[in-house]
Tab-separated table of C-alpha atoms in Angstrom:
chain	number	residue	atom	x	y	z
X	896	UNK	CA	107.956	100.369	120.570
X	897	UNK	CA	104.452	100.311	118.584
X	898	UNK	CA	103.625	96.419	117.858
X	899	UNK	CA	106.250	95.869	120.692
X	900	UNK	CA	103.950	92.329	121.568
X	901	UNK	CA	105.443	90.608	118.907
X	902	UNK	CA	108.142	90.111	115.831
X	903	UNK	CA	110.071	92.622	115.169
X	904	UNK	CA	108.373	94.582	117.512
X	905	UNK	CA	109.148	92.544	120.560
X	906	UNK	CA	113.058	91.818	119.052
X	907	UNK	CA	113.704	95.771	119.830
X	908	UNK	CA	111.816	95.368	123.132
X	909	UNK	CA	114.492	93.252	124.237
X	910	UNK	CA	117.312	94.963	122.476
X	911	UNK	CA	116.440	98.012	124.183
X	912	UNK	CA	115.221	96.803	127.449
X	913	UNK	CA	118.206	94.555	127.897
X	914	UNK	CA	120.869	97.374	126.816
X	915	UNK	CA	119.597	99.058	130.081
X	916	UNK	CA	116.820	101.484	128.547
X	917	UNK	CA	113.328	101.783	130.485
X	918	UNK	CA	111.344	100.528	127.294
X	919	UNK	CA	107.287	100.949	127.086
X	920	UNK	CA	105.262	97.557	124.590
X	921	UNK	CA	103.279	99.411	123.034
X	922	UNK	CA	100.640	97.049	121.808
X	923	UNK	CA	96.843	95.883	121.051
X	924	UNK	CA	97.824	92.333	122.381
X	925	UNK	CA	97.390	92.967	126.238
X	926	UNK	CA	97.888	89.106	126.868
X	927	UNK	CA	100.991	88.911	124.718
X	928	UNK	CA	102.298	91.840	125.878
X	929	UNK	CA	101.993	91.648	129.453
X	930	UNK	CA	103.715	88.067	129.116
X	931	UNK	CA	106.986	89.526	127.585
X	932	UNK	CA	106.241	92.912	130.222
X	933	UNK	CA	106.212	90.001	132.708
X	934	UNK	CA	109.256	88.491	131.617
X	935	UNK	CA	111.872	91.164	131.366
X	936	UNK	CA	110.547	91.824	134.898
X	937	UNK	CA	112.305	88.789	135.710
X	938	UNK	CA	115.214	89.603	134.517
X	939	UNK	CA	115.556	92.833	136.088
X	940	UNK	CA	114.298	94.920	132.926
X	941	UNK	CA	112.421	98.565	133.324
X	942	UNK	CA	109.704	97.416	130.802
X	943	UNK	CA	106.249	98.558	130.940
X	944	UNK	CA	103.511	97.715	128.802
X	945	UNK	CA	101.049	100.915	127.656
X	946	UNK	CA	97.690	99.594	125.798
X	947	UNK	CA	97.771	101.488	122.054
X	948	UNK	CA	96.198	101.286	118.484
X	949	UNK	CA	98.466	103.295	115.928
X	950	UNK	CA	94.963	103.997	114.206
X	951	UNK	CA	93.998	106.128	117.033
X	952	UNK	CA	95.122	109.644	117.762
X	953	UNK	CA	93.520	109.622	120.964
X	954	UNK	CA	95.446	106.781	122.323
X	955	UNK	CA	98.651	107.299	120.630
X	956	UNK	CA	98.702	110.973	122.381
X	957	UNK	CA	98.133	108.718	125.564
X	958	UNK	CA	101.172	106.519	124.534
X	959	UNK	CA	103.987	109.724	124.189
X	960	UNK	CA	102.172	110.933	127.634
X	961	UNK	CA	102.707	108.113	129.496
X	962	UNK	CA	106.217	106.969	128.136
X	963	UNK	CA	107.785	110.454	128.877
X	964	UNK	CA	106.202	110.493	132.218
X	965	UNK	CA	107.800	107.170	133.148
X	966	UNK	CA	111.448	108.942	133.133
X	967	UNK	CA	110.425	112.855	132.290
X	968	UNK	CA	111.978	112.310	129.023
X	969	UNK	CA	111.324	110.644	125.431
X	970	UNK	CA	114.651	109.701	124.107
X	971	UNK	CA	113.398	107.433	121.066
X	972	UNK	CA	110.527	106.259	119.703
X	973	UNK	CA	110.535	102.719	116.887
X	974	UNK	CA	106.969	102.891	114.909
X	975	UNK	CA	106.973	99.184	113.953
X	976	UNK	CA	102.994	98.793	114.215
X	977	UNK	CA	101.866	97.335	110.759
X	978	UNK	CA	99.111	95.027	109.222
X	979	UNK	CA	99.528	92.837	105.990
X	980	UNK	CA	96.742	93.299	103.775
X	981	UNK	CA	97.168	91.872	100.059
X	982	UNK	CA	95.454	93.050	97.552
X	983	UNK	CA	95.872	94.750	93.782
X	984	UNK	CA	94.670	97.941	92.546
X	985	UNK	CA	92.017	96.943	90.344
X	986	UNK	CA	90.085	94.892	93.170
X	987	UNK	CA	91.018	95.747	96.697
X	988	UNK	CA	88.480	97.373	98.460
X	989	UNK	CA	88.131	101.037	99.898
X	990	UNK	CA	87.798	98.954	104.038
X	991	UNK	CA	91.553	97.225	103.343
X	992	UNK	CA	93.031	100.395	101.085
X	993	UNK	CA	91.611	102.414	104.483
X	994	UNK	CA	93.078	100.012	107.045
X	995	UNK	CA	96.183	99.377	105.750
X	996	UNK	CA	96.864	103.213	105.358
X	997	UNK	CA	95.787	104.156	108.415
X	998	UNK	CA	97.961	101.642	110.234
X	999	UNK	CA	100.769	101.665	108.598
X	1000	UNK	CA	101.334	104.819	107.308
X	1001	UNK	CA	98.745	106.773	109.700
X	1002	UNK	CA	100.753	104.951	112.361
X	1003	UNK	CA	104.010	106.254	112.046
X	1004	UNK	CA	102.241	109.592	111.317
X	1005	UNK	CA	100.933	109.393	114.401
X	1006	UNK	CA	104.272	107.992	116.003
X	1007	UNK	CA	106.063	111.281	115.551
X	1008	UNK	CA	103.165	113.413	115.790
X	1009	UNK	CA	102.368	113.047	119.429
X	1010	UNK	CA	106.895	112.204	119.983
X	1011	UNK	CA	108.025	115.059	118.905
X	1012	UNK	CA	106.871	118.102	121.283
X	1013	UNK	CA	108.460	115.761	124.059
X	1014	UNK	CA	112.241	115.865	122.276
X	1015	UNK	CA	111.755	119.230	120.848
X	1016	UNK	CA	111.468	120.242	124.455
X	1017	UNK	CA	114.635	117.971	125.040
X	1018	UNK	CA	116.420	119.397	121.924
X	1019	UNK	CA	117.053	115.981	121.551
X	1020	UNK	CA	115.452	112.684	120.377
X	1021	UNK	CA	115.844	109.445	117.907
X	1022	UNK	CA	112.426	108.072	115.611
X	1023	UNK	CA	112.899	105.104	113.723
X	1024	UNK	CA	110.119	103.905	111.095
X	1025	UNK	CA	109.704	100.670	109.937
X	1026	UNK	CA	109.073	100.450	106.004
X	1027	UNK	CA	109.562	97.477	104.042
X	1028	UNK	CA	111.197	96.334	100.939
X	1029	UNK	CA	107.951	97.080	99.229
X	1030	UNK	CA	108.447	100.937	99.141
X	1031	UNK	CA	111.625	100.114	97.020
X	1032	UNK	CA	110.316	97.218	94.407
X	1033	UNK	CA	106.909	96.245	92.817
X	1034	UNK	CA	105.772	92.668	94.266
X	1035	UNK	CA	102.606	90.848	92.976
X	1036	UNK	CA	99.360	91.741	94.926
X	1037	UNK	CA	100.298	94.206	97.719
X	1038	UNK	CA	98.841	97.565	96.319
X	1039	UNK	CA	97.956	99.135	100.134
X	1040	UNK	CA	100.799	97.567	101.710
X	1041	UNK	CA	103.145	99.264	98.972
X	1042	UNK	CA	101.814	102.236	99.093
X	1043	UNK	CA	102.078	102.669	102.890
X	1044	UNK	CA	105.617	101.430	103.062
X	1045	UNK	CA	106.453	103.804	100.093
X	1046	UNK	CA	104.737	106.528	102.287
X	1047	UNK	CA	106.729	105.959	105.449
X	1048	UNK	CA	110.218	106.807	103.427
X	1049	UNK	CA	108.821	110.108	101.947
X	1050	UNK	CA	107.631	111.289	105.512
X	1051	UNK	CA	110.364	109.719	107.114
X	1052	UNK	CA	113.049	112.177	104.927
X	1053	UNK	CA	110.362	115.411	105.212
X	1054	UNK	CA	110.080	114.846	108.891
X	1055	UNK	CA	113.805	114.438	109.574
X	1056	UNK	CA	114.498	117.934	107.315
X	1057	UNK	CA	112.020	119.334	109.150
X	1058	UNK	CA	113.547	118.712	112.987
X	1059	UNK	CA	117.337	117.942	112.351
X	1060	UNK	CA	117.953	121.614	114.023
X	1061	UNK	CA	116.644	120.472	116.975
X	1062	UNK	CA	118.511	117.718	117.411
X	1063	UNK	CA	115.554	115.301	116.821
X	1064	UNK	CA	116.988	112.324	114.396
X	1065	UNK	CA	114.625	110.580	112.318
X	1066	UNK	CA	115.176	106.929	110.074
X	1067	UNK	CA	113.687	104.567	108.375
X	1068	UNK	CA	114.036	100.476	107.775
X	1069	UNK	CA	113.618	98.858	105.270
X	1070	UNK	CA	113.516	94.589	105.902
X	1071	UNK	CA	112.928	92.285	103.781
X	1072	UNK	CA	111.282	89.018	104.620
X	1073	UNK	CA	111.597	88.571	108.026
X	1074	UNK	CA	110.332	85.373	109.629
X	1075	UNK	CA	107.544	87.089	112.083
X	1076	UNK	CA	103.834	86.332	112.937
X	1077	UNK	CA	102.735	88.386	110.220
X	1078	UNK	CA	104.523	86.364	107.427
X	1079	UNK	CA	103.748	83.090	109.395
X	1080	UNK	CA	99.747	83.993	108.945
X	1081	UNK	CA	100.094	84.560	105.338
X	1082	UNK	CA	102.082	80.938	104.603
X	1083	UNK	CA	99.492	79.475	107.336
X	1084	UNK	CA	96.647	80.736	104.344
X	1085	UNK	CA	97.829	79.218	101.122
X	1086	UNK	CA	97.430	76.243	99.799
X	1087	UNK	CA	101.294	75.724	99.672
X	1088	UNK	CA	103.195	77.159	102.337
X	1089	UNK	CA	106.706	75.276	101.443
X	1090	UNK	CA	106.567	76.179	97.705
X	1091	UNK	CA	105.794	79.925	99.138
X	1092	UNK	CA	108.173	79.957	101.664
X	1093	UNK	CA	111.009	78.236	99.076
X	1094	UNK	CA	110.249	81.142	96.655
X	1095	UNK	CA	110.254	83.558	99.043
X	1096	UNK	CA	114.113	82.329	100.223
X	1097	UNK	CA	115.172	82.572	96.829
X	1098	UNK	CA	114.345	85.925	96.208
X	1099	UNK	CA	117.054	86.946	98.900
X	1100	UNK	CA	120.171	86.389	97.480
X	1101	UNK	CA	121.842	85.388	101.155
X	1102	UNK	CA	119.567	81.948	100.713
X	1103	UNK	CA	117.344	82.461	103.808
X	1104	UNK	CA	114.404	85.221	105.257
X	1105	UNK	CA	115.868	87.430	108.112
X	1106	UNK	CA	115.367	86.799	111.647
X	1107	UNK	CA	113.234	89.384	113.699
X	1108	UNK	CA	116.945	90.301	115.677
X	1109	UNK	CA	119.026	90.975	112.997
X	1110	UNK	CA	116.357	94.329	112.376
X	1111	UNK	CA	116.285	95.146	115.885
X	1112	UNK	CA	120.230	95.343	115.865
X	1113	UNK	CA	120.022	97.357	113.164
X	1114	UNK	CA	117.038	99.915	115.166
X	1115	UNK	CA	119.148	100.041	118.565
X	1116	UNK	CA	121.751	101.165	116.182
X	1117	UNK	CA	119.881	103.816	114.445
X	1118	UNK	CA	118.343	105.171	118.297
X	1119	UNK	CA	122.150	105.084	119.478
X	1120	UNK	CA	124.581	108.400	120.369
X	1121	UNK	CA	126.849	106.330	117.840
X	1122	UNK	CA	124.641	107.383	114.790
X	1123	UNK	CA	124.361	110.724	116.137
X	1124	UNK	CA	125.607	112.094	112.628
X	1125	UNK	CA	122.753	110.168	110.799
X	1126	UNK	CA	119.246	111.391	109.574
X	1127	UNK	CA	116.797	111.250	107.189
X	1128	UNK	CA	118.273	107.714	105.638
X	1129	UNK	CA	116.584	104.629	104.783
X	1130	UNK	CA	118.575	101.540	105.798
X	1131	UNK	CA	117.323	98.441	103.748
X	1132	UNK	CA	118.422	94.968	105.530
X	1133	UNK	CA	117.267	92.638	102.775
X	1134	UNK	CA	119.483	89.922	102.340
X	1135	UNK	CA	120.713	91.345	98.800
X	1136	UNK	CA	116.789	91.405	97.840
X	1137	UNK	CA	116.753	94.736	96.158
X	1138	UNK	CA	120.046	95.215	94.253
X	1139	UNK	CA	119.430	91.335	92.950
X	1140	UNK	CA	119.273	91.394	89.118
X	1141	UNK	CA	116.659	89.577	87.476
């Protein structure tokens, strides 16, 4: 689980870890991560936390190493590793467009890259990529983010054409606004954070943002033998967000 410290990220950690499955936190945050490593310990969870940046091919080739030789398998891999960076077209500059890319997009990218000689070994394996909302509707200021998001769908459905005869299944999410760090950071930096957070509940049609859970239920799903006849899809969890008429 890439960005497995945290959010979303740590929600499928303990999905996973507690439906029985030796799960690897794949994360920058060592001190975050070990504590929720630490944790599952307790509770008599396989968890292990491996040190990885999505932006690095180096380490993320270090990341599928390690994780298949904790079992001699890689059954599934969630690329949830992402960074917020706002900005329009006309004035963000070429660092954030860069960034943002290469996480997000270059991150998933990466994800499968160094996952996939494992399960094509295996004849057998489950990705899941997490997009966003954003790939599906134009929001205000979010340029880079958009465009990464947008980019995660169309390799998501070459990828999955590319490997579904060899049994390797590959998905996509799509959230909306989930209550995680990341979104907590952006209301913590304006000057309203209520007004923001009010408008952002009203654009979901359900009333409320979605809880970091309700995503990983939906990923545990997507990695299970129960959507074995499933590939290639994008499955937006949104509230009603995107169907909403305006």
């Amino acid at each position: 689980m890439t960005g497995g410290s945290m959010g979303i990220g740590a929600a499928a950690v303990r999905k996973f870890a507690e439906a029985g499955a030796t799960t690897v936190i794949a994360d920058v945050d060592e001190a975050r991560a070990k504590a929720l490593e630490q944790e599952l310990r307790g509770q008599g969870c396989d968890v292990h936390f491996v040190e990885a940046d999505v932006g690095s091919d180096a380490m993320m080739e270090q990341l599928m190493a390690r994780s298949y030789a904790l079992r001699g398998r890689l059954d599934i891999v969630y690329n949830n590793a992402g960074v917020a960076i706002p900005g329009e077209v006309a004035d963000m500059s070429e660092v954030d467009w860069q960034k943002v890319i290469n996480v997000n997009l270059g991150g998933v990218f990466r994800g499968c890259k160094y996952a996939l000689p494992y399960m094509l070994k295996q004849g057998k394996g489950a990705i899941v990529n997490c997009a966003s909302t954003q790939a599906l509707k134009g929001f205000m200021g979010w340029a880079g983010y958009a465009a990464s998001k947008g980019g995660i769908l169309a390799l998501t459905r070459q990828a999955a054409i590319q490997y579904a005869k060899h049994g390797v299944r590959i998905n996509a999410v799509a959230p909306g606004t989930i209550m995680t760090p990341m979104n907590e950071k952006i209301f913590a930096e304006v000057d309203d954070p209520e007004a923001l957070i009010q408008t952002w509940n009203a654009a979901h049609p359900i009333g409320r943002f979605g809880q970091p859970g309700e995503i990983a239920d939906l990923v545990l799903y997507l990695c299970s033998d129960a959507a074995s006849f499933i590939t290639g899809q994008t499955f937006v969890a949104d509230g009603g967000q995107t169907v909403r008429g305006e």
